[in-house]
Short mmCIF file of C-alpha atoms and ligand atoms in Angstrom, two decimals:
data_model
loop_
_atom_site.label_atom_id
_atom_site.label_comp_id
_atom_site.label_asym_id
_atom_site.label_seq_id
_atom_site.Cartn_x
_atom_site.Cartn_y
_atom_site.Cartn_z
CA MET V 1 116.45 141.74 82.35
CA LYS V 2 114.03 139.38 83.92
CA PRO V 3 115.49 136.37 85.54
CA ILE V 4 115.18 132.65 85.20
CA VAL V 5 113.25 131.71 88.29
CA VAL V 6 113.72 128.36 89.97
CA LEU V 7 111.08 126.99 92.26
CA GLY V 8 112.47 124.69 94.98
CA SER V 9 115.87 124.34 96.49
CA GLY V 10 116.14 120.58 96.51
CA LEU V 11 118.44 118.43 94.38
CA ALA V 12 116.55 119.46 91.32
CA GLY V 13 116.58 123.16 91.78
CA TYR V 14 120.08 123.36 93.10
CA SER V 15 121.53 120.99 90.39
CA VAL V 16 119.97 122.65 87.37
CA ILE V 17 121.27 126.11 88.75
CA ARG V 18 124.68 124.55 89.37
CA GLU V 19 124.84 122.97 85.89
CA LEU V 20 123.65 126.39 84.18
CA ARG V 21 126.41 128.32 86.01
CA LYS V 22 129.05 126.02 84.54
CA LEU V 23 127.83 127.28 81.17
CA ASP V 24 126.75 130.89 82.03
CA ARG V 25 127.88 132.83 84.99
CA ASP V 26 125.94 136.15 84.08
CA ILE V 27 122.33 135.02 83.35
CA PRO V 28 120.27 136.47 86.28
CA VAL V 29 118.81 133.66 88.38
CA THR V 30 116.36 133.79 91.26
CA LEU V 31 115.65 130.67 93.45
CA VAL V 32 112.49 130.67 95.58
CA THR V 33 111.93 128.13 98.29
CA ARG V 34 109.60 127.73 101.14
CA ASP V 35 112.34 126.07 103.36
CA SER V 36 115.65 127.29 104.66
CA GLY V 37 117.52 126.89 101.46
CA ASP V 38 120.38 124.91 103.07
CA TYR V 39 121.63 122.43 100.81
CA TYR V 40 121.71 118.77 102.16
CA SER V 41 121.58 115.17 100.53
CA LYS V 42 117.90 113.89 100.93
CA PRO V 43 118.97 110.20 100.48
CA MET V 44 120.84 110.59 103.86
CA LEU V 45 117.49 110.88 105.61
CA SER V 46 117.12 107.15 105.68
CA ASN V 47 120.63 106.24 106.73
CA ALA V 48 121.72 108.89 109.14
CA LEU V 49 120.58 107.51 112.35
CA ALA V 50 122.92 104.64 112.48
CA GLN V 51 125.77 106.92 111.69
CA GLY V 52 124.71 109.18 114.58
CA LYS V 53 123.95 112.21 112.44
CA ASP V 54 121.46 114.84 113.62
CA ALA V 55 119.90 117.18 111.03
CA ALA V 56 122.55 120.03 111.51
CA ALA V 57 125.17 117.32 110.46
CA LEU V 58 123.31 116.63 107.20
CA VAL V 59 123.58 120.33 106.06
CA GLN V 60 126.29 120.36 103.35
CA THR V 61 126.15 123.97 102.49
CA ARG V 62 124.39 126.77 104.17
CA ALA V 63 121.92 128.74 102.11
CA ALA V 64 123.82 132.09 102.03
CA ASP V 65 126.86 130.27 100.81
CA MET V 66 124.89 128.31 98.07
CA ALA V 67 123.63 131.80 96.95
CA ALA V 68 127.12 133.44 96.94
CA GLN V 69 128.70 130.40 95.24
CA LEU V 70 126.12 130.37 92.32
CA GLY V 71 125.63 134.09 91.93
CA ILE V 72 121.86 133.91 92.61
CA GLN V 73 119.25 135.69 94.22
CA LEU V 74 117.84 133.38 96.96
CA LEU V 75 114.44 134.00 98.44
CA VAL V 76 114.17 131.52 101.40
CA GLU V 77 110.96 130.63 103.39
CA THR V 78 108.96 131.93 100.68
CA GLU V 79 105.94 130.11 99.47
CA VAL V 80 104.95 130.40 95.91
CA ARG V 81 101.03 130.71 95.88
CA ALA V 82 100.48 131.09 92.25
CA ILE V 83 101.71 131.30 88.78
CA ASP V 84 100.37 133.93 86.35
CA ARG V 85 101.50 132.80 83.03
CA ALA V 86 99.91 135.64 80.97
CA ASN V 87 101.91 138.13 82.91
CA LYS V 88 104.84 135.93 83.66
CA THR V 89 104.66 136.68 87.38
CA LEU V 90 104.63 134.56 90.59
CA ASP V 91 102.44 135.48 93.66
CA THR V 92 104.60 134.54 96.74
CA THR V 93 104.64 135.35 100.37
CA SER V 94 107.39 137.70 99.63
CA GLY V 95 105.64 139.53 97.04
CA GLU V 96 105.25 139.45 93.22
CA ILE V 97 108.04 138.16 91.23
CA ALA V 98 108.58 138.39 87.40
CA TYR V 99 110.19 135.62 85.39
CA ASP V 100 111.58 135.27 81.90
CA ARG V 101 111.61 131.57 82.03
CA LEU V 102 110.43 129.45 84.95
CA VAL V 103 111.76 126.21 86.33
CA ILE V 104 109.46 124.25 88.71
CA ALA V 105 111.28 121.90 91.14
CA LEU V 106 108.77 121.62 93.87
CA GLY V 107 109.23 117.85 94.79
CA ALA V 108 106.62 115.65 95.99
CA ASP V 109 104.36 115.20 99.16
CA PRO V 110 104.27 112.00 101.12
CA ILE V 111 101.21 110.24 100.54
CA ARG V 112 98.85 109.80 103.66
CA ILE V 113 96.91 106.77 104.07
CA PRO V 114 93.47 107.30 105.78
CA VAL V 115 93.77 105.70 109.28
CA GLN V 116 91.22 105.89 112.05
CA GLY V 117 91.82 106.45 115.84
CA ASP V 118 92.36 109.40 118.28
CA ALA V 119 96.04 109.63 117.41
CA ALA V 120 95.77 109.19 113.72
CA GLU V 121 97.38 112.79 113.20
CA ALA V 122 100.54 111.44 115.07
CA VAL V 123 101.63 109.49 112.01
CA LEU V 124 104.87 110.86 110.81
CA SER V 125 106.65 111.06 107.48
CA VAL V 126 110.26 112.03 106.72
CA ASN V 127 110.50 113.74 103.30
CA ASP V 128 112.93 116.57 104.10
CA ILE V 129 115.50 117.66 106.76
CA ALA V 130 112.97 119.45 108.76
CA ASP V 131 110.90 116.22 109.19
CA TYR V 132 114.07 114.37 109.98
CA ALA V 133 114.95 116.84 112.70
CA ARG V 134 111.38 116.37 114.24
CA PHE V 135 111.54 112.68 113.87
CA ARG V 136 115.13 112.35 115.42
CA GLY V 137 114.13 114.60 118.26
CA LEU V 138 111.01 112.40 119.15
CA LEU V 139 113.28 109.34 118.96
CA GLY V 140 115.75 110.96 121.12
CA ASN V 141 113.20 111.41 123.85
CA LYS V 142 113.15 107.72 124.32
CA LYS V 143 115.94 105.68 126.00
CA THR V 144 117.65 103.69 123.33
CA VAL V 145 120.05 100.68 123.57
CA ARG V 146 122.82 100.49 121.11
CA ILE V 147 123.61 97.26 119.59
CA ASP V 148 126.26 96.18 117.35
CA PRO V 149 124.78 93.79 114.77
CA SER V 150 128.11 93.06 113.27
CA THR V 151 128.65 89.87 115.27
CA SER V 152 126.37 86.92 115.35
CA LEU V 153 126.73 86.66 119.28
CA ARG V 154 125.53 90.17 119.99
CA THR V 155 122.81 89.68 117.37
CA GLU V 156 121.38 86.73 119.48
CA GLY V 157 121.80 88.88 122.58
CA PHE V 158 119.74 91.61 121.00
CA VAL V 159 116.90 89.44 120.15
CA GLU V 160 116.77 88.07 123.60
CA MET V 161 117.20 91.40 125.21
CA ARG V 162 114.36 92.57 122.99
CA SER V 163 111.94 90.20 124.53
CA SER V 164 113.09 90.29 128.20
CA ALA V 165 113.14 94.08 128.09
CA GLY V 166 109.60 94.10 126.88
CA ALA V 167 108.49 91.65 129.49
CA SER V 168 110.21 93.16 132.50
CA THR V 169 110.43 96.90 132.16
CA GLY V 170 108.13 97.71 129.27
CA SER V 171 110.24 98.67 126.16
CA ALA V 172 113.69 100.01 126.93
CA ARG V 173 113.99 101.22 123.30
CA THR V 174 111.85 103.12 120.98
CA GLU V 175 109.19 100.97 119.39
CA VAL V 176 108.81 102.39 115.84
CA VAL V 177 106.16 100.97 113.44
CA ILE V 178 106.92 101.73 109.70
CA MET V 179 103.90 101.86 107.54
CA GLY V 180 105.01 100.54 104.21
CA GLY V 181 107.76 97.89 103.36
CA GLY V 182 108.85 99.49 100.01
CA LEU V 183 112.29 101.05 99.15
CA ILE V 184 112.08 104.00 101.81
CA GLY V 185 110.48 101.78 104.60
CA CYS V 186 113.14 99.18 104.29
CA GLU V 187 115.94 101.82 104.37
CA PHE V 188 114.39 103.18 107.51
CA ALA V 189 113.85 99.86 109.16
CA ASN V 190 117.46 98.99 108.51
CA ASP V 191 118.72 102.23 109.92
CA LEU V 192 116.38 102.30 113.02
CA ALA V 193 117.19 98.79 113.78
CA SER V 194 120.89 99.39 113.53
CA ALA V 195 120.64 102.36 115.81
CA GLY V 196 119.10 100.14 118.40
CA HIS V 197 115.33 100.71 118.06
CA ALA V 198 112.53 98.16 117.85
CA VAL V 199 111.22 98.18 114.39
CA SER V 200 108.07 96.62 112.87
CA VAL V 201 107.17 97.05 109.23
CA ILE V 202 103.51 96.74 108.28
CA ASP V 203 102.76 96.32 104.45
CA PRO V 204 99.62 95.20 102.61
CA GLY V 205 101.83 93.58 99.91
CA PRO V 206 103.50 90.20 99.92
CA TRP V 207 107.11 90.75 100.36
CA PRO V 208 109.60 93.85 100.80
CA ILE V 209 109.80 96.44 97.80
CA ALA V 210 107.27 94.25 95.83
CA SER V 211 106.61 97.16 93.45
CA LEU V 212 110.16 97.15 92.28
CA MET V 213 111.32 93.42 92.85
CA PRO V 214 110.08 90.04 92.16
CA GLU V 215 109.41 87.60 95.04
CA GLN V 216 112.66 85.81 94.99
CA ALA V 217 114.62 89.03 95.30
CA GLY V 218 112.45 90.73 97.79
CA ARG V 219 112.41 87.91 100.16
CA GLN V 220 116.23 88.06 100.30
CA LEU V 221 115.71 91.17 102.77
CA LEU V 222 113.53 89.25 105.24
CA ALA V 223 116.09 87.27 107.15
CA PRO V 224 118.90 89.82 107.33
CA LEU V 225 116.68 92.53 108.70
CA ALA V 226 114.96 90.20 111.07
CA ALA V 227 118.51 89.39 112.43
CA LEU V 228 118.60 93.05 113.28
CA GLY V 229 115.25 92.84 115.13
CA VAL V 230 112.84 93.83 112.33
CA ASP V 231 109.40 92.34 112.86
CA TRP V 232 107.79 91.98 109.41
CA ARG V 233 104.08 92.05 109.01
CA PHE V 234 102.89 91.65 105.45
CA GLY V 235 99.29 91.19 104.03
CA THR V 236 97.86 93.78 106.41
CA SER V 237 97.84 97.47 107.05
CA VAL V 238 97.36 100.02 109.90
CA SER V 239 93.65 100.74 110.41
CA ARG V 240 93.63 102.67 113.66
CA VAL V 241 96.15 104.50 115.85
CA ASP V 242 94.86 105.41 119.43
CA HIS V 243 96.64 107.00 122.27
CA ALA V 244 97.80 104.51 124.89
CA ALA V 245 99.14 105.03 128.43
CA THR V 246 102.42 105.48 126.86
CA GLY V 247 102.69 105.95 123.12
CA TYR V 248 100.15 104.57 120.75
CA LEU V 249 98.16 101.46 120.33
CA LEU V 250 97.92 100.48 116.71
CA THR V 251 94.97 98.19 115.56
CA LEU V 252 95.96 96.32 112.12
CA ALA V 253 93.34 95.37 109.34
CA ASP V 254 93.67 91.64 110.47
CA GLY V 255 92.66 92.61 113.98
CA ALA V 256 96.22 92.29 115.48
CA GLN V 257 97.28 95.00 117.94
CA LEU V 258 100.75 96.28 118.81
CA HIS V 259 102.27 99.12 120.75
CA ALA V 260 104.33 101.99 119.12
CA ASP V 261 106.33 104.97 120.44
CA LEU V 262 106.36 106.41 117.16
CA VAL V 263 104.56 105.55 113.81
CA LEU V 264 106.45 106.31 110.54
CA SER V 265 104.45 106.28 107.15
CA ALA V 266 106.68 105.47 104.12
CA VAL V 267 104.02 104.59 101.67
CA GLY V 268 105.17 106.74 98.71
CA LEU V 269 105.15 110.21 97.30
CA ARG V 270 102.89 112.20 95.14
CA PRO V 271 104.31 114.91 92.74
CA ARG V 272 103.45 118.46 93.82
CA ILE V 273 101.37 119.47 90.84
CA ALA V 274 98.76 121.78 92.18
CA LEU V 275 100.47 125.06 91.25
CA ALA V 276 101.02 123.87 87.67
CA GLN V 277 97.57 122.63 87.60
CA GLN V 278 96.00 125.78 88.87
CA ALA V 279 98.06 127.64 86.29
CA GLY V 280 96.51 125.61 83.39
CA LEU V 281 99.74 123.59 82.54
CA ALA V 282 99.18 120.07 81.52
CA VAL V 283 99.60 117.47 84.32
CA ASN V 284 99.02 113.75 84.56
CA ARG V 285 100.70 112.19 87.81
CA GLY V 286 103.33 114.81 87.54
CA ILE V 287 103.72 118.03 85.72
CA ALA V 288 103.90 116.82 82.12
CA VAL V 289 107.12 117.78 80.25
CA ASP V 290 108.71 116.57 77.16
CA ALA V 291 112.41 115.47 76.57
CA HIS V 292 113.50 119.15 76.80
CA LEU V 293 111.80 119.22 80.33
CA ARG V 294 109.41 121.84 78.81
CA SER V 295 105.86 121.86 79.88
CA SER V 296 102.64 122.79 77.84
CA ASP V 297 103.94 126.44 78.19
CA ALA V 298 107.21 127.16 76.31
CA ALA V 299 108.54 129.46 78.96
CA ILE V 300 108.03 126.80 81.74
CA PHE V 301 110.03 123.82 82.62
CA ALA V 302 109.99 121.18 85.29
CA LEU V 303 112.24 118.42 86.85
CA GLY V 304 112.65 116.32 89.81
CA ASP V 305 110.08 114.58 91.92
CA CYS V 306 107.31 117.02 90.60
CA ALA V 307 107.81 116.25 87.04
CA GLU V 308 106.60 113.51 84.56
CA ILE V 309 109.17 113.34 81.88
CA GLU V 310 107.70 111.91 78.66
CA GLY V 311 105.26 109.99 80.74
CA LYS V 312 107.65 108.79 83.50
CA VAL V 313 107.92 110.03 87.09
CA GLN V 314 111.33 108.98 88.08
CA PRO V 315 111.87 110.23 91.78
CA PHE V 316 115.64 109.43 92.14
CA VAL V 317 118.93 111.17 92.08
CA LEU V 318 120.47 109.95 88.84
CA PRO V 319 117.40 110.95 86.60
CA ILE V 320 117.43 114.30 88.19
CA MET V 321 121.10 114.88 87.58
CA HIS V 322 120.66 113.96 84.00
CA ALA V 323 117.69 116.07 83.61
CA ALA V 324 119.32 119.04 85.25
CA ARG V 325 122.38 118.82 82.82
CA ALA V 326 120.18 118.91 79.64
CA LEU V 327 117.82 121.46 81.00
CA ALA V 328 120.86 123.78 81.91
CA LYS V 329 121.90 123.55 78.28
CA THR V 330 118.58 124.48 76.96
CA LEU V 331 118.25 127.48 79.38
CA ALA V 332 121.86 128.64 78.12
CA GLY V 333 120.47 128.49 74.55
CA GLU V 334 121.40 125.13 73.22
CA GLU V 335 118.17 123.13 72.83
CA THR V 336 118.98 119.68 74.57
CA ALA V 337 116.81 116.71 74.94
CA VAL V 338 117.56 114.52 78.10
CA VAL V 339 118.80 110.98 77.36
CA PHE V 340 118.55 108.57 80.17
CA PRO V 341 120.98 105.64 80.45
CA ALA V 342 120.21 102.54 82.40
CA MET V 343 120.09 103.97 86.11
CA PRO V 344 119.90 101.55 88.67
CA VAL V 345 118.63 102.23 92.20
CA VAL V 346 120.80 101.40 95.10
CA VAL V 347 118.56 100.44 98.31
CA LYS V 348 120.35 101.44 101.30
CA THR V 349 119.91 98.43 103.45
CA PRO V 350 123.43 97.59 104.49
CA ALA V 351 122.33 94.24 106.20
CA HIS V 352 121.59 92.94 102.66
CA PRO V 353 122.65 95.38 99.80
CA VAL V 354 120.26 95.86 96.86
CA ALA V 355 120.50 97.43 93.50
CA VAL V 356 117.60 97.40 91.05
CA LEU V 357 116.96 98.70 87.75
CA PRO V 358 113.17 98.85 87.85
CA VAL V 359 110.93 97.83 84.84
CA ALA V 360 107.72 99.26 83.92
CA ARG V 361 104.52 97.91 85.68
CA ASP V 362 103.17 96.96 82.27
CA ALA V 363 106.44 95.75 80.74
CA VAL V 364 106.36 92.69 78.66
CA GLY V 365 108.62 89.97 79.63
CA GLY V 366 109.75 88.02 82.78
CA TRP V 367 112.30 87.70 85.41
CA GLN V 368 114.98 85.15 85.15
CA LEU V 369 117.17 83.90 87.95
CA ARG V 370 120.95 84.11 86.96
CA ALA V 371 122.69 83.31 90.33
CA ASN V 372 121.60 82.74 93.80
CA SER V 373 124.45 82.51 96.49
CA ASP V 374 123.77 84.54 99.72
CA GLY V 375 121.60 86.73 97.58
CA VAL V 376 120.20 86.90 94.01
CA LYS V 377 121.06 87.97 90.55
CA MET V 378 117.87 88.40 88.37
CA GLU V 379 117.33 89.85 84.93
CA PHE V 380 114.23 91.04 83.33
CA LEU V 381 114.00 89.82 79.62
CA ASP V 382 111.66 91.70 77.43
CA ALA V 383 109.84 89.90 74.29
CA GLU V 384 112.89 89.93 72.31
CA GLN V 385 115.05 88.35 75.16
CA ARG V 386 116.93 91.56 75.72
CA ILE V 387 117.68 92.76 79.35
CA SER V 388 115.55 95.67 80.45
CA GLY V 389 115.79 95.48 83.97
CA PHE V 390 117.74 93.59 86.94
CA VAL V 391 117.76 92.98 90.66
CA LEU V 392 121.01 92.28 92.41
CA THR V 393 121.07 91.51 96.01
CA GLY V 394 123.68 90.56 98.68
CA PRO V 395 127.21 90.24 97.03
CA TYR V 396 125.74 90.59 93.48
CA ALA V 397 124.75 94.17 94.25
CA ALA V 398 128.26 95.20 93.51
CA GLU V 399 127.79 94.24 89.83
CA ARG V 400 125.38 96.99 89.17
CA ASN V 401 127.58 99.02 86.71
CA GLU V 402 128.58 95.95 84.78
CA MET V 403 124.82 95.06 84.56
CA SER V 404 123.93 98.47 83.56
CA LYS V 405 126.20 98.19 80.55
CA GLN V 406 124.40 95.19 79.45
CA VAL V 407 120.97 96.55 79.51
CA GLY V 408 119.45 96.59 75.94
CA GLN V 409 121.74 93.49 75.01
CA ARG V 410 120.45 90.32 74.11
CA ALA V 411 120.77 87.96 77.28
CA LEU V 412 123.08 84.98 77.36
CA PRO V 413 121.13 81.78 77.21
CA LEU V 414 120.02 80.29 80.51
C1 LIG N 501 114.18 109.31 102.80
C2 LIG N 501 114.61 109.34 101.31
C3 LIG N 501 115.54 108.60 100.88
C4 LIG N 501 115.89 108.67 99.53
N1 LIG N 501 116.99 107.93 99.14
C5 LIG N 501 117.44 107.91 97.76
C6 LIG N 501 118.35 107.22 97.29
O1 LIG N 501 119.16 106.53 98.03
N2 LIG N 501 118.82 107.14 96.15
C7 LIG N 501 118.05 108.03 95.06
O2 LIG N 501 118.36 107.94 94.00
N3 LIG N 501 116.91 108.80 95.56
C8 LIG N 501 116.66 108.63 96.89
N4 LIG N 501 115.53 109.35 97.28
C9 LIG N 501 114.82 110.27 96.31
C10 LIG N 501 115.69 111.59 96.19
O3 LIG N 501 116.13 112.03 97.35
C11 LIG N 501 114.56 112.65 95.45
O4 LIG N 501 114.24 112.10 94.23
C12 LIG N 501 115.26 113.99 95.40
O5 LIG N 501 115.97 114.50 96.43
C13 LIG N 501 114.12 115.10 95.05
O6 LIG N 501 114.57 116.09 94.82
P1 LIG N 501 113.74 117.39 94.23
O7 LIG N 501 114.38 118.62 94.18
O8 LIG N 501 112.71 116.98 93.15
O9 LIG N 501 112.59 117.58 95.40
P2 LIG N 501 112.64 118.13 96.97
O10 LIG N 501 114.10 117.79 97.57
O11 LIG N 501 111.44 117.65 97.94
O12 LIG N 501 112.62 119.64 96.83
C14 LIG N 501 111.39 120.28 96.64
C15 LIG N 501 111.67 121.74 96.92
O13 LIG N 501 110.46 122.57 96.71
C16 LIG N 501 110.22 123.56 97.78
N5 LIG N 501 108.74 123.78 97.70
C17 LIG N 501 107.73 122.95 97.85
N6 LIG N 501 106.60 123.65 97.60
C18 LIG N 501 106.85 125.03 97.60
C19 LIG N 501 106.11 126.22 97.24
N7 LIG N 501 104.83 126.30 97.11
N8 LIG N 501 106.80 127.27 97.24
C20 LIG N 501 108.09 127.40 97.45
N9 LIG N 501 108.83 126.27 97.56
C21 LIG N 501 108.32 125.00 97.63
C22 LIG N 501 110.63 122.77 98.88
O14 LIG N 501 110.81 123.67 100.14
C23 LIG N 501 111.93 122.02 98.66
O15 LIG N 501 113.04 123.07 98.64
C24 LIG N 501 115.19 109.47 98.69
C25 LIG N 501 114.05 109.96 99.04
C26 LIG N 501 113.63 110.09 100.49
C27 LIG N 501 112.56 110.79 100.82
#
């Protein structure tokens, strides 16, 4: 019997197999992945530094143990090169593999913004555990100063230390420039600054996480992260990265120059659609699938960061878990459409917690401020005055479950 073959050992790939095994222990499953196959929590990549965790500490279950627990054949460090739909086979670096049904869970690639300069290739991104190991290794090569931002006294000391260290000895800490002040950029900024590094965030937009949050909410992050030492620069972007005597010299679009020991790009992800596209599957931004996670080929499914489910790419943990549960049922023989509840995204910025239920870019309606004391509580009301999105920052972030229950309900009068 030919197996169900799953491509990719990230959250999407492993979750669908885990859910399937709850329903069927016997159906043969093969997982093919180009990485080590070790199971780790990707969201930890942007809050592990301040916790002092290296890449090894992030691994929750080794690949061999995953294979044994799930009762699957696991092919690691195996790249899939092509899908032959007519013969239902895969061309991989470990040879040909036949499938009965195929689940594509290949994730997404970091977007690279074109940058000039003789060190443009030095720009890093952290999208998997191997990237994190490399990034942490490079950070570790620099002397760092640990600070405790929990008291205002030390925070003042930190700010002063930063300028005096820069003036007298050159920088004592690693200077990290983050390209992109979106969700992931802000999380890394908080984490790096908390771990004692000097952080600048460069973003052409007007305020943090501007693609998901209205101005009043986004601006809430400015002061708390600045208090940790984050240097915000909006309305500009990195044009050049050149080698300097030590590290790099960055030239911004507005002509400003700044030094960096490391440059981290966090400008977004692009679903990995190339294999699907070459195989003739329907693709848009992601691999196009219906509510059953089924692609334009009835034997091929997709979920996770590579998938576009009924027109929406949702590269977050909760949508993946819901999709994995529905797909597992379908694979086990019970056709099941995924139904997504309200799924707020928690932004891991402990300096100022944020939870946001994003609204579509073209959503009709407007943001309403409901409360603002040490943070904001904002609701997005659609044309019928129903709540279809929200942003909660600071102390209000704790209300995300309560707010999620209200989604779809008519808002209370202002
Ligand atoms: C730094 C960071 C922080 C995040 N924080 C949060 C958060 O707090 N909350 C939240 O909800 N979401 C968060 N996310 C998003 C969330 O982690 C992702 O949506 C999710 O992990 C994606 O899982 P995936 O399985 O689709 O993709 P991936 O985890 O990227 O897995 C893709 C798999 O495909 C394999 N692969 C790729 N190409 C090939 C090939 N040709 N052949 C074989 N194998 C291949 C890869 O090796 C990998 O195993 C974060 C993301 C990042 C980068």
